[in-house]
Structure formats: C-alpha cells, structure tokens
PDB file of C-alpha atoms in Angstrom:
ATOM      1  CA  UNK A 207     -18.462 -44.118  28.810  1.00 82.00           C
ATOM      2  CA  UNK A 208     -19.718 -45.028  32.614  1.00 89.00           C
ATOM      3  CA  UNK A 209     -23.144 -44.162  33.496  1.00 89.00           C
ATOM      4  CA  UNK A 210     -22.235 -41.530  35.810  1.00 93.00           C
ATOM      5  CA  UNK A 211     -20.618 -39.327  32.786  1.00 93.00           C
ATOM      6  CA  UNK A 212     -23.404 -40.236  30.530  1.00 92.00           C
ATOM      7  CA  UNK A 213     -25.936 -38.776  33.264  1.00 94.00           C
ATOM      8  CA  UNK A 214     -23.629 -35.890  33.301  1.00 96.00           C
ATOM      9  CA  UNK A 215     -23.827 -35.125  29.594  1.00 95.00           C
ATOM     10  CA  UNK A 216     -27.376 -35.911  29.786  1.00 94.00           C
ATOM     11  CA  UNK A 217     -28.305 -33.372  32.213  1.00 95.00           C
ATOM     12  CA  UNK A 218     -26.371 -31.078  30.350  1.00 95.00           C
ATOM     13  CA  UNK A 219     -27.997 -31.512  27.253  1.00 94.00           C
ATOM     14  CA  UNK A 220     -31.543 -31.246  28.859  1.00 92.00           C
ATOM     15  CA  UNK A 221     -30.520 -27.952  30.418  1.00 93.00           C
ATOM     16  CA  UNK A 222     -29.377 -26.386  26.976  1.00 91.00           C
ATOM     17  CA  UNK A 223     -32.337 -27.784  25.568  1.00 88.00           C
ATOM     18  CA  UNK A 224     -34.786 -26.004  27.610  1.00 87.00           C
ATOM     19  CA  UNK A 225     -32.781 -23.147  27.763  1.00 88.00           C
ATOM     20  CA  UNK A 226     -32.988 -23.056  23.563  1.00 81.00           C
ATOM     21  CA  UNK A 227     -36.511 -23.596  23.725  1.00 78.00           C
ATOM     22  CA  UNK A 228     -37.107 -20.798  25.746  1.00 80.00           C
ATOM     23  CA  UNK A 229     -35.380 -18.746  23.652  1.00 74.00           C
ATOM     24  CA  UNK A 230     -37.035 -19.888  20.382  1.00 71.00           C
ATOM     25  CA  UNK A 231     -40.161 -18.914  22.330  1.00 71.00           C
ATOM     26  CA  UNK A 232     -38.900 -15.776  23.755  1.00 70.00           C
ATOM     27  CA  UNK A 233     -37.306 -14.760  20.016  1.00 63.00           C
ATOM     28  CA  UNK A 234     -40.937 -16.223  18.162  1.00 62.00           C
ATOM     29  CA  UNK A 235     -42.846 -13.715  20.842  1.00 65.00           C
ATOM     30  CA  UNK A 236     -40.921 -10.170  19.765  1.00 63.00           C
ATOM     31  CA  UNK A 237     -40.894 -11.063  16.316  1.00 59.00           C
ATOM     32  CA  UNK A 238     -44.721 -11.369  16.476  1.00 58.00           C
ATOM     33  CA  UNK A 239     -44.419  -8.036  18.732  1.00 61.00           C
ATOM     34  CA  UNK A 240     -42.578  -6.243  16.072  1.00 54.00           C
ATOM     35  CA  UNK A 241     -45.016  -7.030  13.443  1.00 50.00           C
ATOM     36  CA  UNK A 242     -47.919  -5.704  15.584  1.00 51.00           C
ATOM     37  CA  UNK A 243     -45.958  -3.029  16.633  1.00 52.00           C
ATOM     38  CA  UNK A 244     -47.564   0.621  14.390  1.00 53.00           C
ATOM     39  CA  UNK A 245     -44.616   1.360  12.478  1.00 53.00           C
ATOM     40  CA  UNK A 246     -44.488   4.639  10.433  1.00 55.00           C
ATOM     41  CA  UNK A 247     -44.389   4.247   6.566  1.00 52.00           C
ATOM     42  CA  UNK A 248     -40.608   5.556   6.896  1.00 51.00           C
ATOM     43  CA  UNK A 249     -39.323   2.873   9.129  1.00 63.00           C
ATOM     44  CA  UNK A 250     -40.557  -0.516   7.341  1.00 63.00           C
ATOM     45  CA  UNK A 251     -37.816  -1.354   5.654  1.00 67.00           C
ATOM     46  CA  UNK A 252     -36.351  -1.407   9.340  1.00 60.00           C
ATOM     47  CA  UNK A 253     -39.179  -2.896  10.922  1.00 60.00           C
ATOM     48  CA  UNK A 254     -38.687  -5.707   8.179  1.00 68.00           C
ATOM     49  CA  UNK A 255     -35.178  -6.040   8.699  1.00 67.00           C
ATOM     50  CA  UNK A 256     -35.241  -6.598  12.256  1.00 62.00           C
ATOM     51  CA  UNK A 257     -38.562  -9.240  12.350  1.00 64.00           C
ATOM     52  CA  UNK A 258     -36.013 -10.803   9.870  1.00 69.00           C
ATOM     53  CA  UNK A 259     -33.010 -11.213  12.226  1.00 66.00           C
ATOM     54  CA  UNK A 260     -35.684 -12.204  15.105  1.00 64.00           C
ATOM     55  CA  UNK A 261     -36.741 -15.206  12.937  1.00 66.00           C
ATOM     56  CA  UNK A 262     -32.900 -15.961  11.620  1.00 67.00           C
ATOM     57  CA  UNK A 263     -31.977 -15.816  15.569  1.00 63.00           C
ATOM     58  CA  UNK A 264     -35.115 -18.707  16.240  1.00 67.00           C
ATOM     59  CA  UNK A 265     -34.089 -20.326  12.815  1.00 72.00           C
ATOM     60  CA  UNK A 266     -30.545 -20.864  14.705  1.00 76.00           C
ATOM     61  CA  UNK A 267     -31.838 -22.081  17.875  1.00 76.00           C
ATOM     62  CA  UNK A 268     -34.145 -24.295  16.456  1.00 78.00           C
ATOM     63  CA  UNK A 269     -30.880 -26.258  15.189  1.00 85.00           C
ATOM     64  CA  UNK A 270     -29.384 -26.096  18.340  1.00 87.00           C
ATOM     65  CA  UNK A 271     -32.152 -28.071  19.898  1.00 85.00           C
ATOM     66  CA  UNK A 272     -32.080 -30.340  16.510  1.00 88.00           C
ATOM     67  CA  UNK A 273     -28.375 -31.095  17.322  1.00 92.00           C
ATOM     68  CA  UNK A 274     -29.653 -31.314  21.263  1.00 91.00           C
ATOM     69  CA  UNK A 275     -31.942 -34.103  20.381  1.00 91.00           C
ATOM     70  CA  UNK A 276     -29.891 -35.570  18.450  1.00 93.00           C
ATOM     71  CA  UNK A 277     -27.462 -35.569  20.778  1.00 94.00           C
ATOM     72  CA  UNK A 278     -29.598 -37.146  23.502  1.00 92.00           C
ATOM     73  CA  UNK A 279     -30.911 -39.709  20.461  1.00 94.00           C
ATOM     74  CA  UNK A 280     -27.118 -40.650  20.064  1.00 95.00           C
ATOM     75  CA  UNK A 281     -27.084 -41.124  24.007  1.00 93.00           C
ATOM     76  CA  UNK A 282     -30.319 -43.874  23.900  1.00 92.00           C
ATOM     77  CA  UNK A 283     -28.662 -45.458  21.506  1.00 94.00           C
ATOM     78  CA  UNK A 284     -25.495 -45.756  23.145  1.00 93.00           C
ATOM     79  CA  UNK A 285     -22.913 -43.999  20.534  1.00 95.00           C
ATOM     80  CA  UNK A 286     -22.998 -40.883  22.710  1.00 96.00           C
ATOM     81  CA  UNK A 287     -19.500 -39.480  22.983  1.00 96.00           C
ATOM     82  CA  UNK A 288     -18.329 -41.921  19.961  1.00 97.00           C
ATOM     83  CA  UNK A 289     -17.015 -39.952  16.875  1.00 97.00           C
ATOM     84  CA  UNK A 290     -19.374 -40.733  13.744  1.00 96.00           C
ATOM     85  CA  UNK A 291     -16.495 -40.592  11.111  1.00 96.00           C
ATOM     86  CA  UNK A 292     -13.802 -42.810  12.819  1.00 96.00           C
ATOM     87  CA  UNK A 293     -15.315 -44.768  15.560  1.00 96.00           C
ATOM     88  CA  UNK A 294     -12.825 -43.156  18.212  1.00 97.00           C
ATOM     89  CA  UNK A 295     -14.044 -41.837  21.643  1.00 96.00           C
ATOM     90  CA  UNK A 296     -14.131 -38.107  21.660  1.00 97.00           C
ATOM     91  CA  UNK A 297     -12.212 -36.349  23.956  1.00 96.00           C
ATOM     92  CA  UNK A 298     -14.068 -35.157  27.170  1.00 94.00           C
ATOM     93  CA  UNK A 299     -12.449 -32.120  27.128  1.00 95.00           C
ATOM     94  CA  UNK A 300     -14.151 -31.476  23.578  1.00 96.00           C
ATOM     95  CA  UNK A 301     -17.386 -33.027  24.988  1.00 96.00           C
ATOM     96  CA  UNK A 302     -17.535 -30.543  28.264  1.00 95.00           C
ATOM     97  CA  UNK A 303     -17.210 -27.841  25.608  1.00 94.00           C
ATOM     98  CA  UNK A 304     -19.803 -28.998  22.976  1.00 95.00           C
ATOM     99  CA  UNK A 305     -21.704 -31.754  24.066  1.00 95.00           C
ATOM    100  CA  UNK A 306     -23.778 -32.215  20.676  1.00 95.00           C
ATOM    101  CA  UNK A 307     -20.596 -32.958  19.072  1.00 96.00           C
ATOM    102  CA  UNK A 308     -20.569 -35.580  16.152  1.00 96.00           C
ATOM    103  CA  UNK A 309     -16.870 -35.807  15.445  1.00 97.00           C
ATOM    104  CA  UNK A 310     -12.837 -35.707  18.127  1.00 96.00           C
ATOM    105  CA  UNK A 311     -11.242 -32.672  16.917  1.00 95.00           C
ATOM    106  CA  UNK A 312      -9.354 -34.598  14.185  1.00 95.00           C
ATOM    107  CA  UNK A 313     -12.235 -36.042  12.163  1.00 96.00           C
ATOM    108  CA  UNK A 314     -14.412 -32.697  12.870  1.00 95.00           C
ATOM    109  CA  UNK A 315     -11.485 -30.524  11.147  1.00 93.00           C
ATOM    110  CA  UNK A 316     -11.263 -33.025   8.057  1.00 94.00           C
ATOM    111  CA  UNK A 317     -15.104 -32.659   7.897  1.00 93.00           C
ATOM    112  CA  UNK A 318     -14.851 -28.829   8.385  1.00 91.00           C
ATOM    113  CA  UNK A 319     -11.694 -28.774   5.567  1.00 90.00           C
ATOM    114  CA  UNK A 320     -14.248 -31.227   2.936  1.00 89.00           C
ATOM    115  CA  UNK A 321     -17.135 -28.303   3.559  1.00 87.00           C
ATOM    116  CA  UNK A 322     -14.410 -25.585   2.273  1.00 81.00           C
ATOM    117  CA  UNK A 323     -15.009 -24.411   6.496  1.00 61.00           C
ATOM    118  CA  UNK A 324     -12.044 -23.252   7.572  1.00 57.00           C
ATOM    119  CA  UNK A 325     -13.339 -20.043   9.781  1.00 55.00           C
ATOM    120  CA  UNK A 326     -13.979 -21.996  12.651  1.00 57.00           C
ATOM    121  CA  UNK A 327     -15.795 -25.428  14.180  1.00 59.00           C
ATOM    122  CA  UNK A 328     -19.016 -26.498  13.897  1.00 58.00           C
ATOM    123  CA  UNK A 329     -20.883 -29.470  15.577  1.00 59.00           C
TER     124      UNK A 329
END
C-alpha cells in the first residue's frame, strides 16, 4: 500500500476514533445522569434497564476504538490492509467500508463460519 492510501486510512481511522470517544463520553455522561436522576419506586426496574443499555452502548464503543487502535497499531507496523489469516491484500473496496478490518472477505467469512456467525460480518 503507497503512503498516500495509508494516510488516507489513517485519517480515517483517527476521525472514527475521536468520534467513538466522544460517544463513550457522551453515553458514560447520561448513564451517570440517569442514576442521579429521582426516580419513583415504580419506575426502577426501568431506570435500571435503561442505565444498563447506556453502559452496553459504551461497552460497544469502547471495542470500536479497541479495533481503531488496533487498526492504526497494524498501520505502524506496516501490515495495515494485509489479511491476518492468509497474507493476501484486502480489497480496498472492503477497506473504504471497514477500515479496522483483520481479514478480505474470503478469510473473514471462513472465520465468521468457524465462530458458528453466520448472521452477518464482523471485523
């Protein structure tokens, strides 16, 4: 990969990864809201099951900006854009889409199919 594309991915990357941060920090903040929010005695089992989505939804970005950085990590070291299974470049197309991804679309649906994942892609 030329260094023009890799700076392209790159700023890429950092963009999603601030935006994910922000959003970790955003979701962390009303989660804390809701729990200092007065809730009646009738509405905490609601109250509870909404902090609990906040956290799940900043438990899920907080993996996005794991694969982020170890997307960027992959960059440093030079593998960005290589798949980690087979060794073959990944497609751009497939990078444009999901830059954090590990796998081409061949070795990412053999991982997926070895998981028992058949609903859909993952990184």
């Amino acid at each position: 990969m030329n260094s023009n594309k890799r700076q392209h991915y790159k700023t890429i990357l950092l963009a999603e990864l601030r935006r994910h941060a922000q959003l970790i920090d955003d979701e962390q903040a009303s989660a804390l809201d809701i729990t200092n929010d007065d809730v009646k005695d009738s509405d905490h089992a609601l109250h509870d099951v909404i902090q609990g989505l906040a956290l799940k939804l900043s438990d899920n970005e907080s993996k996005m900006v794991a694969d982020i950085d170890q997307a960027l990590m992959r960059m440093e070291e030079g593998s960005f854009g290589m798949c980690l299974r087979c060794g073959r470049e990944i497609d751009e197309v497939r990078l444009e889409a999901v830059p954090t991804a590990r796998y081409d679309a061949a070795c990412q649906t053999l991982v997926e199919a070895a998981k028992g994942q058949t609903a859909g892609p993952s990184l």
